[in-house]
Coordinates of C-alpha atoms in Angstrom, one line a residue:
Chain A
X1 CA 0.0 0.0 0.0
X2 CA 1.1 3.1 -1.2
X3 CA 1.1 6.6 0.8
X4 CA 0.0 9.3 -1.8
X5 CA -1.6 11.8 0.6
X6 CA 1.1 13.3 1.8
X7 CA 3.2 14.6 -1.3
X8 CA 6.7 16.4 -0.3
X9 CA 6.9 18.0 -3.7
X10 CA 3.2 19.3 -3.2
X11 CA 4.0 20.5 0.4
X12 CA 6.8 22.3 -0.4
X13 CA 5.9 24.4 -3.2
X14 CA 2.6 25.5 -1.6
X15 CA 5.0 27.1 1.1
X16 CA 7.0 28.3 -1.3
X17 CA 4.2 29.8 -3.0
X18 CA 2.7 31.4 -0.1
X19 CA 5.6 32.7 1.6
X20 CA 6.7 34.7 -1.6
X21 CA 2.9 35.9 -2.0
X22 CA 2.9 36.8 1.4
X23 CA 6.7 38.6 1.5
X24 CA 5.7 40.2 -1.7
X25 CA 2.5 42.0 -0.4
X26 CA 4.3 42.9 3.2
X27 CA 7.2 44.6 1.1
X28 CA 6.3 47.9 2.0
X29 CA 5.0 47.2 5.2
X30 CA 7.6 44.9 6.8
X31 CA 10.6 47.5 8.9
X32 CA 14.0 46.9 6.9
X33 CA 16.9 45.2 8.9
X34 CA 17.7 47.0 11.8
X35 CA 20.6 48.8 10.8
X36 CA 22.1 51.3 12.9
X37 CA 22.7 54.3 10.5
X38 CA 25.3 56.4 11.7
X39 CA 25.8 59.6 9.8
X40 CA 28.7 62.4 10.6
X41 CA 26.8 65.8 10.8
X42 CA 29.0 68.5 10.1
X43 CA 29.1 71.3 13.1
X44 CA 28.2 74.4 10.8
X45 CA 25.3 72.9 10.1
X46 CA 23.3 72.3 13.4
X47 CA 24.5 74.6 15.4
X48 CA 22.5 77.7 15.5
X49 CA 23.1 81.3 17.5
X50 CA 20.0 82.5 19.5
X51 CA 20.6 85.8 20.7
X52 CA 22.6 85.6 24.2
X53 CA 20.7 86.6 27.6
X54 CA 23.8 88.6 28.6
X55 CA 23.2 92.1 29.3
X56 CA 24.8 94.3 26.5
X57 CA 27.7 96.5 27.7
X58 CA 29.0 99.3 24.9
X59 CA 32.6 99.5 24.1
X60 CA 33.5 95.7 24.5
X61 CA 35.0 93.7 21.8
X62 CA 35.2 90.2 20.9
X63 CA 38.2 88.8 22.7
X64 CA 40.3 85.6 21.4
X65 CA 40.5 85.4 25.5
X66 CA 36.7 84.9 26.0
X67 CA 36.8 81.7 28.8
X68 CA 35.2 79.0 26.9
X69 CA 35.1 75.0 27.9
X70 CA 38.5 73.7 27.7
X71 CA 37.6 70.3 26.2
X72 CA 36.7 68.6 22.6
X73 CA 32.9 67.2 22.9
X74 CA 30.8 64.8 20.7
X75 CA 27.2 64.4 20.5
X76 CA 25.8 61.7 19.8
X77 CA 22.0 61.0 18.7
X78 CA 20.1 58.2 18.3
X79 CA 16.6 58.0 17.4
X80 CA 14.1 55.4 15.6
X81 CA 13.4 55.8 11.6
X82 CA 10.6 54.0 12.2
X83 CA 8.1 52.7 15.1
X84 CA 4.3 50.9 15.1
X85 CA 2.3 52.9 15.7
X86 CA -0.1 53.0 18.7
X87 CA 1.3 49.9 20.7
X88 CA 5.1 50.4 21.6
X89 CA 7.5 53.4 22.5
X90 CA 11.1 53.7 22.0
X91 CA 13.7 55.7 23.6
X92 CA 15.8 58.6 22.0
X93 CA 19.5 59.2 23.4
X94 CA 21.2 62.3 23.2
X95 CA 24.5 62.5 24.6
X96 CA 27.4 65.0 25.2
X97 CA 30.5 63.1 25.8
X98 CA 34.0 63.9 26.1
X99 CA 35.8 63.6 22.7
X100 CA 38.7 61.2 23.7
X101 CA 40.7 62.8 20.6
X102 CA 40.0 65.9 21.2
X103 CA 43.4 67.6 20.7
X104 CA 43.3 71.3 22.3
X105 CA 46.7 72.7 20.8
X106 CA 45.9 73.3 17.5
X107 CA 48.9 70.5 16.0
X108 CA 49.6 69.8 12.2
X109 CA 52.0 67.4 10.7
X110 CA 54.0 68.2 7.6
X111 CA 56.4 65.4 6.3
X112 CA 57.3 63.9 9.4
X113 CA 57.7 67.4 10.9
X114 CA 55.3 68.4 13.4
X115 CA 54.5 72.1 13.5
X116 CA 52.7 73.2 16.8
X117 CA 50.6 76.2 16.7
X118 CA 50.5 79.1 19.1
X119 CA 48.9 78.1 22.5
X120 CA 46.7 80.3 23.6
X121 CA 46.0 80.8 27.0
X122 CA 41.8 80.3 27.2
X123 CA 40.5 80.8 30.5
X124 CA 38.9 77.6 32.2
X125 CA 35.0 78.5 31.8
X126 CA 34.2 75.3 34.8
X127 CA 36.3 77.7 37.3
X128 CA 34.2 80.7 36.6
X129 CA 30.8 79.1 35.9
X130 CA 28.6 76.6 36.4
X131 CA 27.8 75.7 33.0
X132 CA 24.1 73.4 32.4
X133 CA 23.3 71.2 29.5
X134 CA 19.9 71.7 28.9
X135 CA 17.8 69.8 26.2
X136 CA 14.4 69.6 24.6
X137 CA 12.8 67.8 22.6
X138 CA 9.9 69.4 20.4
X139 CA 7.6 67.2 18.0
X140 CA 4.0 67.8 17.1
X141 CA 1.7 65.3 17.4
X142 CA 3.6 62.9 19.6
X143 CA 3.7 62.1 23.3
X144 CA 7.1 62.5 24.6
X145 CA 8.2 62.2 28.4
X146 CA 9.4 63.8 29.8
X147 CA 8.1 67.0 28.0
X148 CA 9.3 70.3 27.5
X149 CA 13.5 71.2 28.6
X150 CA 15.5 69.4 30.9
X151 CA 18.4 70.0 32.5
X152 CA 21.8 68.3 33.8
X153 CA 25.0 70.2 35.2
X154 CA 27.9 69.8 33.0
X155 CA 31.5 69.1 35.0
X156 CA 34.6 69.0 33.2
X157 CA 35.4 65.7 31.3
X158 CA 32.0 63.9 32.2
X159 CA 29.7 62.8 29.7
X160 CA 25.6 63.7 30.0
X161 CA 22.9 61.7 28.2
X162 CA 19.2 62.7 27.7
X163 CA 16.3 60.3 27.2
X164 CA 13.2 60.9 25.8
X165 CA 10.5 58.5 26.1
X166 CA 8.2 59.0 22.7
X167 CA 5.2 57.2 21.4
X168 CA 3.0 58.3 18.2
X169 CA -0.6 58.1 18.9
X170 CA -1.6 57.5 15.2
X171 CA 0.1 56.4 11.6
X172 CA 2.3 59.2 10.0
X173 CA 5.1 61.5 9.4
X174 CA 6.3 63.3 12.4
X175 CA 8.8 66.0 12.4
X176 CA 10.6 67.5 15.2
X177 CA 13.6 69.4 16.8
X178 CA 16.5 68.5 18.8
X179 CA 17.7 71.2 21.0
X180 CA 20.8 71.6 23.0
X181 CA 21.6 74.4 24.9
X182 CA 24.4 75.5 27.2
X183 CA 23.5 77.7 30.0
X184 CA 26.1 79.5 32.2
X185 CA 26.3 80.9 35.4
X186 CA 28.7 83.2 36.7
X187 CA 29.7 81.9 39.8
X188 CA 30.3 85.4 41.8
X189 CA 27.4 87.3 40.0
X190 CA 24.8 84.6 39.2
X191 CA 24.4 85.9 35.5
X192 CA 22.8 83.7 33.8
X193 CA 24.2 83.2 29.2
X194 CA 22.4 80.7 27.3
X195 CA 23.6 80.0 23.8
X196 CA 22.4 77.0 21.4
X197 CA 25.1 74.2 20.8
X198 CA 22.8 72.0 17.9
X199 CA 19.2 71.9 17.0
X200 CA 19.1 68.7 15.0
X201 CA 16.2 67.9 12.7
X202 CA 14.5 64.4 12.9
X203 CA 12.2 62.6 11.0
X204 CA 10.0 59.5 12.8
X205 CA 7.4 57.5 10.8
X206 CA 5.0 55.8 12.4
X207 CA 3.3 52.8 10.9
X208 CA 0.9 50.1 10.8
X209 CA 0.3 47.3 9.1
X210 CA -1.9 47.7 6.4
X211 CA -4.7 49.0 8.3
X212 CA -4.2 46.4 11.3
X213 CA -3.0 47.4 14.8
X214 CA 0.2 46.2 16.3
X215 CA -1.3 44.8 19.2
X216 CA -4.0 42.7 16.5
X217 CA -1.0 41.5 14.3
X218 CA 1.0 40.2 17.3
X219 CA -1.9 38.5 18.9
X220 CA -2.9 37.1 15.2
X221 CA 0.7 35.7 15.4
X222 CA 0.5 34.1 18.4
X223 CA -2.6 32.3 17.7
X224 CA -1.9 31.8 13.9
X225 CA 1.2 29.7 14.9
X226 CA -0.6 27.9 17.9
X227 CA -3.4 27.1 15.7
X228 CA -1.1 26.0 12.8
X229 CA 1.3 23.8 14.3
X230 CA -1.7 21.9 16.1
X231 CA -3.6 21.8 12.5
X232 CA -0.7 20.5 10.9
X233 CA 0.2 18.0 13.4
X234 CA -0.2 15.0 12.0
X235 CA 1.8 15.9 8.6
X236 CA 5.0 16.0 11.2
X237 CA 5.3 12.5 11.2
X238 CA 5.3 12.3 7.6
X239 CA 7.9 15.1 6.7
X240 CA 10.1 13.5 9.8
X241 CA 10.0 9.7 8.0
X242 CA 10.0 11.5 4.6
X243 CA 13.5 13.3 5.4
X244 CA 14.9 10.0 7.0
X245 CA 13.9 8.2 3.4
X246 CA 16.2 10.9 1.7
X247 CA 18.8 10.3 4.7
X248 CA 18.7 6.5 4.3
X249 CA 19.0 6.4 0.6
X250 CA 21.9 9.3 0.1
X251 CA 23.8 6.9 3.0
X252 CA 22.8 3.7 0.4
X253 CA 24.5 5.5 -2.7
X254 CA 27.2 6.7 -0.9
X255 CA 28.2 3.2 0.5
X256 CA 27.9 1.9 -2.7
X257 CA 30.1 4.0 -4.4
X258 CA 32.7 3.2 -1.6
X259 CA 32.3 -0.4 -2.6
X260 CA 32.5 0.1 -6.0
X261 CA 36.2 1.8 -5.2
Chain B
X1 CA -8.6 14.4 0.4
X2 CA -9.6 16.2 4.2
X3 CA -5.7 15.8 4.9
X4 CA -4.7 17.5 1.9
X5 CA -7.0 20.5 2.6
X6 CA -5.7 20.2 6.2
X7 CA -2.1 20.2 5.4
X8 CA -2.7 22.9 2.7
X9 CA -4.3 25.0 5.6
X10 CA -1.5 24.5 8.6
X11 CA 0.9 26.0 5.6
X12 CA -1.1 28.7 5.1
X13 CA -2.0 29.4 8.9
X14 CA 1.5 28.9 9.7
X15 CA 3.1 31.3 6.8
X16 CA 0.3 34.3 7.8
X17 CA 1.1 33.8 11.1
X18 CA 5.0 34.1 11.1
X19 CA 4.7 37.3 8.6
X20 CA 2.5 38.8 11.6
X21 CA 5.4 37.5 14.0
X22 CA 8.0 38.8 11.7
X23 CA 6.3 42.4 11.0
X24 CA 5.7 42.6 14.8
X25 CA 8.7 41.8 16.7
X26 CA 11.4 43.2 14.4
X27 CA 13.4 45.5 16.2
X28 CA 12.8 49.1 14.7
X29 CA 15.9 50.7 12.7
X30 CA 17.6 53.3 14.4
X31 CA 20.0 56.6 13.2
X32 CA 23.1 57.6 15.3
X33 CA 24.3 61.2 14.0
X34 CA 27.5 62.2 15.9
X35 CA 28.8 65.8 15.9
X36 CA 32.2 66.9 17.3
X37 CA 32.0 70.1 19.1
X38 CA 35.0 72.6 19.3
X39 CA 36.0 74.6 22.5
X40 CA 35.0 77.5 20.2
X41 CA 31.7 76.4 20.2
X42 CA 31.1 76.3 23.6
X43 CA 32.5 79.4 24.5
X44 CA 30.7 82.3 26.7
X45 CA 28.3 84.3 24.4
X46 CA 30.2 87.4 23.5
X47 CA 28.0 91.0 24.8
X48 CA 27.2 92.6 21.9
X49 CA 25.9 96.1 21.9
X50 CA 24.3 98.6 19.6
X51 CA 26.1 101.7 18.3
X52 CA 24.2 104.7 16.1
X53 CA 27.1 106.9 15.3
X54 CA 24.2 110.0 14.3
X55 CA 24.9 112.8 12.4
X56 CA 23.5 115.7 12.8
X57 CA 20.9 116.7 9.6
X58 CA 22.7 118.9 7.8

């Protein structure tokens, strides 16, 4: 007695079949692989100048000897392209750490020769002030915590981070702004400078798929492959004895061949 | 022939449901931007003031 319900071939290309289909219609749907996209943004470009808080006093020039912060920084910002909407939230980073390469004396190498430039003599801006790191995160339409600027006290050579917590409400485009700020206080007077460091531009879409919810999809999922391994239970036991068949007669022609040799 | 409708429905049921999974639980892509930051960037705001050199009309 024969066994012609179960056919390998048959079962095989039906999943085939149906998991192209299926792949093909999700294309646009389905989040690309998560790559981390890491992109050098070019200082001139973020940074904007908001006019200062300092009180104006006539007859001063700009100095070379203004105290600034004696220390190379990098800030670094990560965000999602992408999130579903409705159901999850994801975290944005923003941090200001201390650029370990940072060289302060400006230094260039020529042939071998290394030419120093003239060191200047900038006064330390952490001995004079208290200098805050203050950040915010504004984007229309989506709930972000914690909301509106926050703040964290900048000390020489330590790094600060900011999180926001955001979630979009509904399907979209949202586009928002990245500030970062540095705030300065004068120690002896308690005058207060604020000037802007970057205001980066992001860009978060928040999907669906096709029409479903997260939360429906995931649950479908769930119960889809609950129901479909118990459904296609008793087809196990056939694709099991069909791949020891294969197993059994590849070992056959291989031992024959030994033979033959 | 019930066991080939059956087997023809656990694929289907099975493929649906791991596109679902897939979509689902894939992580979300991310974008790192870094940006160095010169001293001179982060120097005190320089006091600016306003000067109107008049003239007197003439």
């Amino acid at each position: 007695m024969t066994r012609t319900l179960f056919s390998p071939r048959l079962f095989f290309l039906h999943l085939a079949l149906w998991t192209v289909v299926l792949y093909g219609c999700s294309a646009t749907a389905i989040t690309e692989a998560p790559s981390s996209e890491v992109t050098e943004v070019p200082t001139s470009v973020a940074v904007t100048e908001e006019p200062p808080l300092t009180t104006a006093t006539p007859g001063q020039t700009d100095s070379p000897t203004r105290p600034a912060i004696p220390e190379t920084r990098r800030l670094t910002l990560e965000y999602p392209l992408r999130i579903r909407a409705g159901a999850e939230s994801e975290i944005v980073r923003l941090t200001l750490e201390v650029d370990k390469f940072g060289n302060l004396t400006p230094t260039a190498e020529i042939e071998g020769n290394v030419v120093e430039g003239e060191v200047i003599e900038i006064p330390n801006l952490y001995e004079t002030h208290d200098v805050m790191a203050e950040a915010r995160f504004d984007i229309a339409g989506m709930d972000v915590q914690p909301p509106g600027a926050t703040f964290q006290p900048l000390i020489q050579g330590a790094p600060v981070t900011f999180y926001w917590s955001i979630r979009p409400p509904e399907v979209g485009r949202y586009r928002g702004t990245i500030w970062l700020h540095l705030v300065f206080i004068e120690r002896s007077t308690g005058e207060k400078s604020r000037m802007a460091v970057s205001a980066q531009i992001v860009e978060i879409e928040a999907v669906d798929f096709f029409g479903f919810s997260t939360n429906f999809v995931r649950t479908s999922g769930v119960i889809g492959s609950v129901l479909g391994v118990i459904v296609g239970f008793p087809f196990f036991d056939d694709i099991v004895r069909y791949f020891l068949n294969r197993f059994k007669k590849k070992s056959k022609r291989t031992g024959k061949s030994s033979r033959k040799i | 022939m019930t066991r080939k409708i059956r087997l023809v429905l656990a694929v289907i049921l099975l493929v649906i449901s791991i596109v679902f999974l897939v979509w689902g639980f894939f992580p979300n892509p991310r974008e790192t931007r870094i940006q160095n930051i010169s001293p001179e960037e982060m120097r005190l705001p320089t006091p600016s003031s306003l000067h109107l050199d008049l003239e007197p009309a003439a």
